Amino acid sequence: MSKIDSVKKNIEAGKKLVKDIESLEKIRLQFLGKKGQITDLMKGLGELNPEERKSHAEELNNIKNDLNNFISLKSETFDDEELSKQLSSEKLDLTLVSQITEGRIHPITQVIDEVIAIFADLDFCIAEGPEVETDYNNFTALNTSENHPARQMHDTFYVNSKTDEMPNVLRTHTSPVQIRSMLKGKPPFRLIAPGKTFRCDNDQTHTPMFHQVEGLVIDKNSNMGHLKGCLETFLREFFETSSPKMRFRPSHFPFTEPSAEVDIGYKKDGNQIIIGEGDSWLEILGCGMVHPNVLKNVNIDPNEYQGYAFGVGIERLAMLKYGISDLRTFYDNDLRWLKHFGFVPLDIPSISGGLSR
Ligand code: DAH
């Protein structure tokens, strides 16, 4: 038997032994590897006379192509088998979700989801920042210098940091996310940043950890009128009322000029608060036009860009909308409370489907 014939026979025998990706690789090496049987015969072609060389080369190439085809077909089959094995072992039973009847979405999560749904509809994107923040981002970059009285008002938790010069803090508001976002990107900006905030304060109306959502819009011509329209839309959507009563009151924040606080009109009906009616006012958020110094601190030219910012307390929103009267109950982890005030997991808030049902 010629050498070629015996290699052919070996290949046929080898093929029968292939049962997985490893044995396929073995046969590839055995015949097509550096020291493989086909490779060896190829190397020997040079010693043959021209006539034989041509016919042998042709035959060897055919054998080689056949084997390559066999290998790629088999490897596809093995890949498919592997994939379906993996898919069936990682099966996810989606009907399980509809069987969840016990768990509830916490009102804070619900309100954050509602706020996100409203602002996403207004083309805002979501930004994030860390809860342990540098003193610089939390205060200095926001135009709150070392001796600024606003620092005292924030009852800051200081965190040990590695270097003495630059203390870290638990962020006292979500405003430092403005700084991080502007340093990371290029104007225009249109973002909200919901998240946890911390202040060393604990009584009936304060908890050491609470939540805020920050808003920031920077472009070439956004003004107080846009800010007012944006907040009006937000409050109308959030409180699901056609005409929220709101008023802007002059205020002061180091990072905005001019600054304002927004009050929302309400009336009391027994124990119930009805938003959008009556002559009583409740402070609901702080806002203003971003201070030129803040823009300079993030390398944005205040002669070219301007914009507005706002900060809202999530707990306050939740209390007003869902009639929760004591702030501290949010963090009592009382399952009866959660069952009463919580939300069904799959009722995901959306503008088209309804925020709260
Ligand atoms: N950071 C302020 C606070 O925690 C809230 C706030 C006020 C945010 C005005 C803003 C703003 O962006 O413009 O009290």
mmCIF file of N, CA, C and O in Angstrom, residues 113-161:
data_model
loop_
_atom_site.group_PDB
_atom_site.id
_atom_site.type_symbol
_atom_site.label_atom_id
_atom_site.label_comp_id
_atom_site.label_asym_id
_atom_site.label_seq_id
_atom_site.Cartn_x
_atom_site.Cartn_y
_atom_site.Cartn_z
ATOM 1 N N ASP A 113 -37.978 55.715 40.660
ATOM 2 C CA ASP A 113 -38.366 55.203 39.333
ATOM 3 C C ASP A 113 -39.343 56.149 38.641
ATOM 4 O O ASP A 113 -39.272 56.344 37.423
ATOM 5 N N GLU A 114 -40.241 56.738 39.413
ATOM 6 C CA GLU A 114 -41.197 57.680 38.807
ATOM 7 C C GLU A 114 -40.472 58.925 38.295
ATOM 8 O O GLU A 114 -40.728 59.401 37.187
ATOM 9 N N VAL A 115 -39.547 59.438 39.128
ATOM 10 C CA VAL A 115 -38.794 60.638 38.734
ATOM 11 C C VAL A 115 -37.992 60.352 37.461
ATOM 12 O O VAL A 115 -37.970 61.151 36.520
ATOM 13 N N ILE A 116 -37.371 59.174 37.427
ATOM 14 C CA ILE A 116 -36.582 58.807 36.250
ATOM 15 C C ILE A 116 -37.486 58.735 35.015
ATOM 16 O O ILE A 116 -37.135 59.243 33.946
ATOM 17 N N ALA A 117 -38.677 58.129 35.172
ATOM 18 C CA ALA A 117 -39.577 57.998 34.017
ATOM 19 C C ALA A 117 -39.957 59.380 33.484
ATOM 20 O O ALA A 117 -39.966 59.599 32.264
ATOM 21 N N ILE A 118 -40.215 60.320 34.396
ATOM 22 C CA ILE A 118 -40.632 61.658 33.948
ATOM 23 C C ILE A 118 -39.488 62.364 33.227
ATOM 24 O O ILE A 118 -39.653 62.892 32.126
ATOM 25 N N PHE A 119 -38.293 62.348 33.836
ATOM 26 C CA PHE A 119 -37.190 63.091 33.228
ATOM 27 C C PHE A 119 -36.641 62.396 31.978
ATOM 28 O O PHE A 119 -36.159 63.055 31.068
ATOM 29 N N ALA A 120 -36.736 61.070 31.941
ATOM 30 C CA ALA A 120 -36.312 60.375 30.708
ATOM 31 C C ALA A 120 -37.189 60.849 29.559
ATOM 32 O O ALA A 120 -36.717 61.066 28.447
ATOM 33 N N ASP A 121 -38.465 61.054 29.852
ATOM 34 C CA ASP A 121 -39.396 61.523 28.830
ATOM 35 C C ASP A 121 -39.058 62.950 28.385
ATOM 36 O O ASP A 121 -39.428 63.374 27.302
ATOM 37 N N LEU A 122 -38.369 63.696 29.247
ATOM 38 C CA LEU A 122 -37.953 65.057 28.887
ATOM 39 C C LEU A 122 -36.516 65.066 28.347
ATOM 40 O O LEU A 122 -35.855 66.104 28.359
ATOM 41 N N ASP A 123 -36.017 63.873 27.969
ATOM 42 C CA ASP A 123 -34.685 63.766 27.340
ATOM 43 C C ASP A 123 -33.512 63.937 28.293
ATOM 44 O O ASP A 123 -32.416 64.296 27.858
ATOM 45 N N PHE A 124 -33.719 63.733 29.588
ATOM 46 C CA PHE A 124 -32.600 63.783 30.525
ATOM 47 C C PHE A 124 -31.964 62.394 30.591
ATOM 48 O O PHE A 124 -32.653 61.391 30.446
ATOM 49 N N CYS A 125 -30.660 62.331 30.798
ATOM 50 C CA CYS A 125 -30.065 61.020 31.054
ATOM 51 C C CYS A 125 -29.704 60.910 32.540
ATOM 52 O O CYS A 125 -29.777 61.891 33.278
ATOM 53 N N ILE A 126 -29.350 59.698 32.964
ATOM 54 C CA ILE A 126 -29.090 59.452 34.386
ATOM 55 C C ILE A 126 -27.593 59.468 34.635
ATOM 56 O O ILE A 126 -26.844 58.788 33.932
ATOM 57 N N ALA A 127 -27.169 60.226 35.643
ATOM 58 C CA ALA A 127 -25.743 60.233 36.007
ATOM 59 C C ALA A 127 -25.601 59.696 37.419
ATOM 60 O O ALA A 127 -26.544 59.737 38.213
ATOM 61 N N GLU A 128 -24.394 59.184 37.697
ATOM 62 C CA GLU A 128 -24.141 58.627 39.032
ATOM 63 C C GLU A 128 -22.822 59.140 39.584
ATOM 64 O O GLU A 128 -21.941 59.527 38.826
ATOM 65 N N GLY A 129 -22.731 59.111 40.902
ATOM 66 C CA GLY A 129 -21.463 59.460 41.538
ATOM 67 C C GLY A 129 -21.352 58.660 42.812
ATOM 68 O O GLY A 129 -22.348 58.084 43.270
ATOM 69 N N PRO A 130 -20.162 58.640 43.435
ATOM 70 C CA PRO A 130 -19.976 57.826 44.644
ATOM 71 C C PRO A 130 -20.570 58.488 45.877
ATOM 72 O O PRO A 130 -20.701 59.717 45.926
ATOM 73 N N GLU A 131 -20.910 57.652 46.870
ATOM 74 C CA GLU A 131 -21.466 58.200 48.109
ATOM 75 C C GLU A 131 -20.356 58.771 49.000
ATOM 76 O O GLU A 131 -20.575 59.698 49.752
ATOM 77 N N VAL A 132 -19.166 58.171 48.910
ATOM 78 C CA VAL A 132 -18.014 58.772 49.585
ATOM 79 C C VAL A 132 -17.374 59.713 48.567
ATOM 80 O O VAL A 132 -16.894 59.283 47.522
ATOM 81 N N GLU A 133 -17.393 60.995 48.872
ATOM 82 C CA GLU A 133 -17.038 62.003 47.885
ATOM 83 C C GLU A 133 -15.879 62.842 48.416
ATOM 84 O O GLU A 133 -15.664 62.898 49.638
ATOM 85 N N THR A 134 -15.146 63.479 47.545
ATOM 86 C CA THR A 134 -14.088 64.359 48.045
ATOM 87 C C THR A 134 -14.732 65.640 48.564
ATOM 88 O O THR A 134 -15.783 66.067 48.076
ATOM 89 N N ASP A 135 -14.081 66.224 49.551
ATOM 90 C CA ASP A 135 -14.542 67.508 50.088
ATOM 91 C C ASP A 135 -14.579 68.533 48.949
ATOM 92 O O ASP A 135 -15.485 69.357 48.865
ATOM 93 N N TYR A 136 -13.610 68.404 48.044
ATOM 94 C CA TYR A 136 -13.538 69.351 46.924
ATOM 95 C C TYR A 136 -14.793 69.293 46.050
ATOM 96 O O TYR A 136 -15.420 70.313 45.776
ATOM 97 N N ASN A 137 -15.199 68.069 45.632
ATOM 98 C CA ASN A 137 -16.385 67.959 44.771
ATOM 99 C C ASN A 137 -17.667 68.321 45.512
ATOM 100 O O ASN A 137 -18.591 68.892 44.942
ATOM 101 N N ASN A 138 -17.707 67.948 46.797
ATOM 102 C CA ASN A 138 -18.942 68.169 47.560
ATOM 103 C C ASN A 138 -19.136 69.659 47.881
ATOM 104 O O ASN A 138 -20.270 70.122 47.964
ATOM 105 N N PHE A 139 -18.023 70.371 48.076
ATOM 106 C CA PHE A 139 -18.147 71.785 48.480
ATOM 107 C C PHE A 139 -17.391 72.739 47.556
ATOM 108 O O PHE A 139 -17.997 73.582 46.907
ATOM 109 N N THR A 140 -16.056 72.596 47.525
ATOM 110 C CA THR A 140 -15.232 73.642 46.923
ATOM 111 C C THR A 140 -15.588 73.900 45.457
ATOM 112 O O THR A 140 -15.802 75.042 45.062
ATOM 113 N N ALA A 141 -15.678 72.796 44.688
ATOM 114 C CA ALA A 141 -15.977 72.976 43.264
ATOM 115 C C ALA A 141 -17.374 73.564 43.066
ATOM 116 O O ALA A 141 -17.661 74.187 42.046
ATOM 117 N N LEU A 142 -18.225 73.380 44.080
ATOM 118 C CA LEU A 142 -19.582 73.938 44.000
ATOM 119 C C LEU A 142 -19.630 75.339 44.607
ATOM 120 O O LEU A 142 -20.633 75.774 45.164
ATOM 121 N N ASN A 143 -18.496 76.020 44.535
ATOM 122 C CA ASN A 143 -18.415 77.417 44.952
ATOM 123 C C ASN A 143 -18.668 77.597 46.450
ATOM 124 O O ASN A 143 -19.162 78.638 46.870
ATOM 125 N N THR A 144 -18.350 76.573 47.244
ATOM 126 C CA THR A 144 -18.540 76.654 48.685
ATOM 127 C C THR A 144 -17.164 76.586 49.340
ATOM 128 O O THR A 144 -16.663 75.507 49.639
ATOM 129 N N SER A 145 -16.554 77.752 49.522
ATOM 130 C CA SER A 145 -15.170 77.789 49.974
ATOM 131 C C SER A 145 -15.056 77.306 51.425
ATOM 132 O O SER A 145 -16.063 77.106 52.104
ATOM 133 N N GLU A 146 -13.815 77.194 51.862
ATOM 134 C CA GLU A 146 -13.522 76.581 53.158
ATOM 135 C C GLU A 146 -14.330 77.171 54.320
ATOM 136 O O GLU A 146 -14.824 76.465 55.172
ATOM 137 N N ASN A 147 -14.460 78.493 54.336
ATOM 138 C CA ASN A 147 -15.131 79.119 55.484
ATOM 139 C C ASN A 147 -16.570 79.498 55.183
ATOM 140 O O ASN A 147 -17.181 80.266 55.912
ATOM 141 N N HIS A 148 -17.087 78.966 54.130
ATOM 142 C CA HIS A 148 -18.453 79.323 53.743
ATOM 143 C C HIS A 148 -19.455 78.794 54.780
ATOM 144 O O HIS A 148 -19.371 77.630 55.178
ATOM 145 N N PRO A 149 -20.384 79.643 55.227
ATOM 146 C CA PRO A 149 -21.338 79.191 56.263
ATOM 147 C C PRO A 149 -22.166 77.983 55.828
ATOM 148 O O PRO A 149 -22.594 77.193 56.684
ATOM 149 N N ALA A 150 -22.368 77.794 54.526
ATOM 150 C CA ALA A 150 -23.179 76.658 54.074
ATOM 151 C C ALA A 150 -22.563 75.339 54.517
ATOM 152 O O ALA A 150 -23.257 74.344 54.704
ATOM 153 N N ARG A 151 -21.245 75.328 54.705
ATOM 154 C CA ARG A 151 -20.600 74.073 55.134
ATOM 155 C C ARG A 151 -21.104 73.638 56.498
ATOM 156 O O ARG A 151 -21.303 72.465 56.752
ATOM 157 N N GLN A 152 -21.291 74.622 57.389
ATOM 158 C CA GLN A 152 -21.782 74.292 58.731
ATOM 159 C C GLN A 152 -23.210 73.749 58.649
ATOM 160 O O GLN A 152 -23.575 72.827 59.345
ATOM 161 N N MET A 153 -23.988 74.326 57.744
ATOM 162 C CA MET A 153 -25.393 73.921 57.658
ATOM 163 C C MET A 153 -25.548 72.481 57.201
ATOM 164 O O MET A 153 -26.588 71.861 57.374
ATOM 165 N N HIS A 154 -24.496 71.948 56.601
ATOM 166 C CA HIS A 154 -24.653 70.607 56.036
ATOM 167 C C HIS A 154 -24.388 69.467 57.020
ATOM 168 O O HIS A 154 -24.588 68.317 56.688
ATOM 169 N N ASP A 155 -23.898 69.743 58.231
ATOM 170 C CA ASP A 155 -23.651 68.689 59.230
ATOM 171 C C ASP A 155 -22.947 67.484 58.611
ATOM 172 O O ASP A 155 -23.482 66.370 58.601
ATOM 173 N N THR A 156 -21.783 67.750 58.112
ATOM 174 C CA THR A 156 -21.089 66.762 57.299
ATOM 175 C C THR A 156 -20.501 65.606 58.106
ATOM 176 O O THR A 156 -19.945 65.812 59.182
ATOM 177 N N PHE A 157 -20.601 64.399 57.564
ATOM 178 C CA PHE A 157 -19.856 63.239 58.085
ATOM 179 C C PHE A 157 -18.507 63.217 57.372
ATOM 180 O O PHE A 157 -18.464 63.107 56.146
ATOM 181 N N TYR A 158 -17.442 63.315 58.126
ATOM 182 C CA TYR A 158 -16.117 63.231 57.499
ATOM 183 C C TYR A 158 -15.606 61.800 57.548
ATOM 184 O O TYR A 158 -15.864 61.065 58.490
ATOM 185 N N VAL A 159 -14.904 61.416 56.518
ATOM 186 C CA VAL A 159 -14.401 60.049 56.417
ATOM 187 C C VAL A 159 -12.887 60.150 56.369
ATOM 188 O O VAL A 159 -12.352 61.012 55.664
ATOM 189 N N ASN A 160 -12.205 59.275 57.131
ATOM 190 C CA ASN A 160 -10.747 59.304 57.091
ATOM 191 C C ASN A 160 -10.268 59.058 55.668
ATOM 192 O O ASN A 160 -10.741 58.164 54.993
ATOM 193 N N SER A 161 -9.344 59.886 55.237
ATOM 194 C CA SER A 161 -8.783 59.630 53.911
ATOM 195 C C SER A 161 -7.294 59.415 54.053
ATOM 196 O O SER A 161 -6.709 59.724 55.085
#
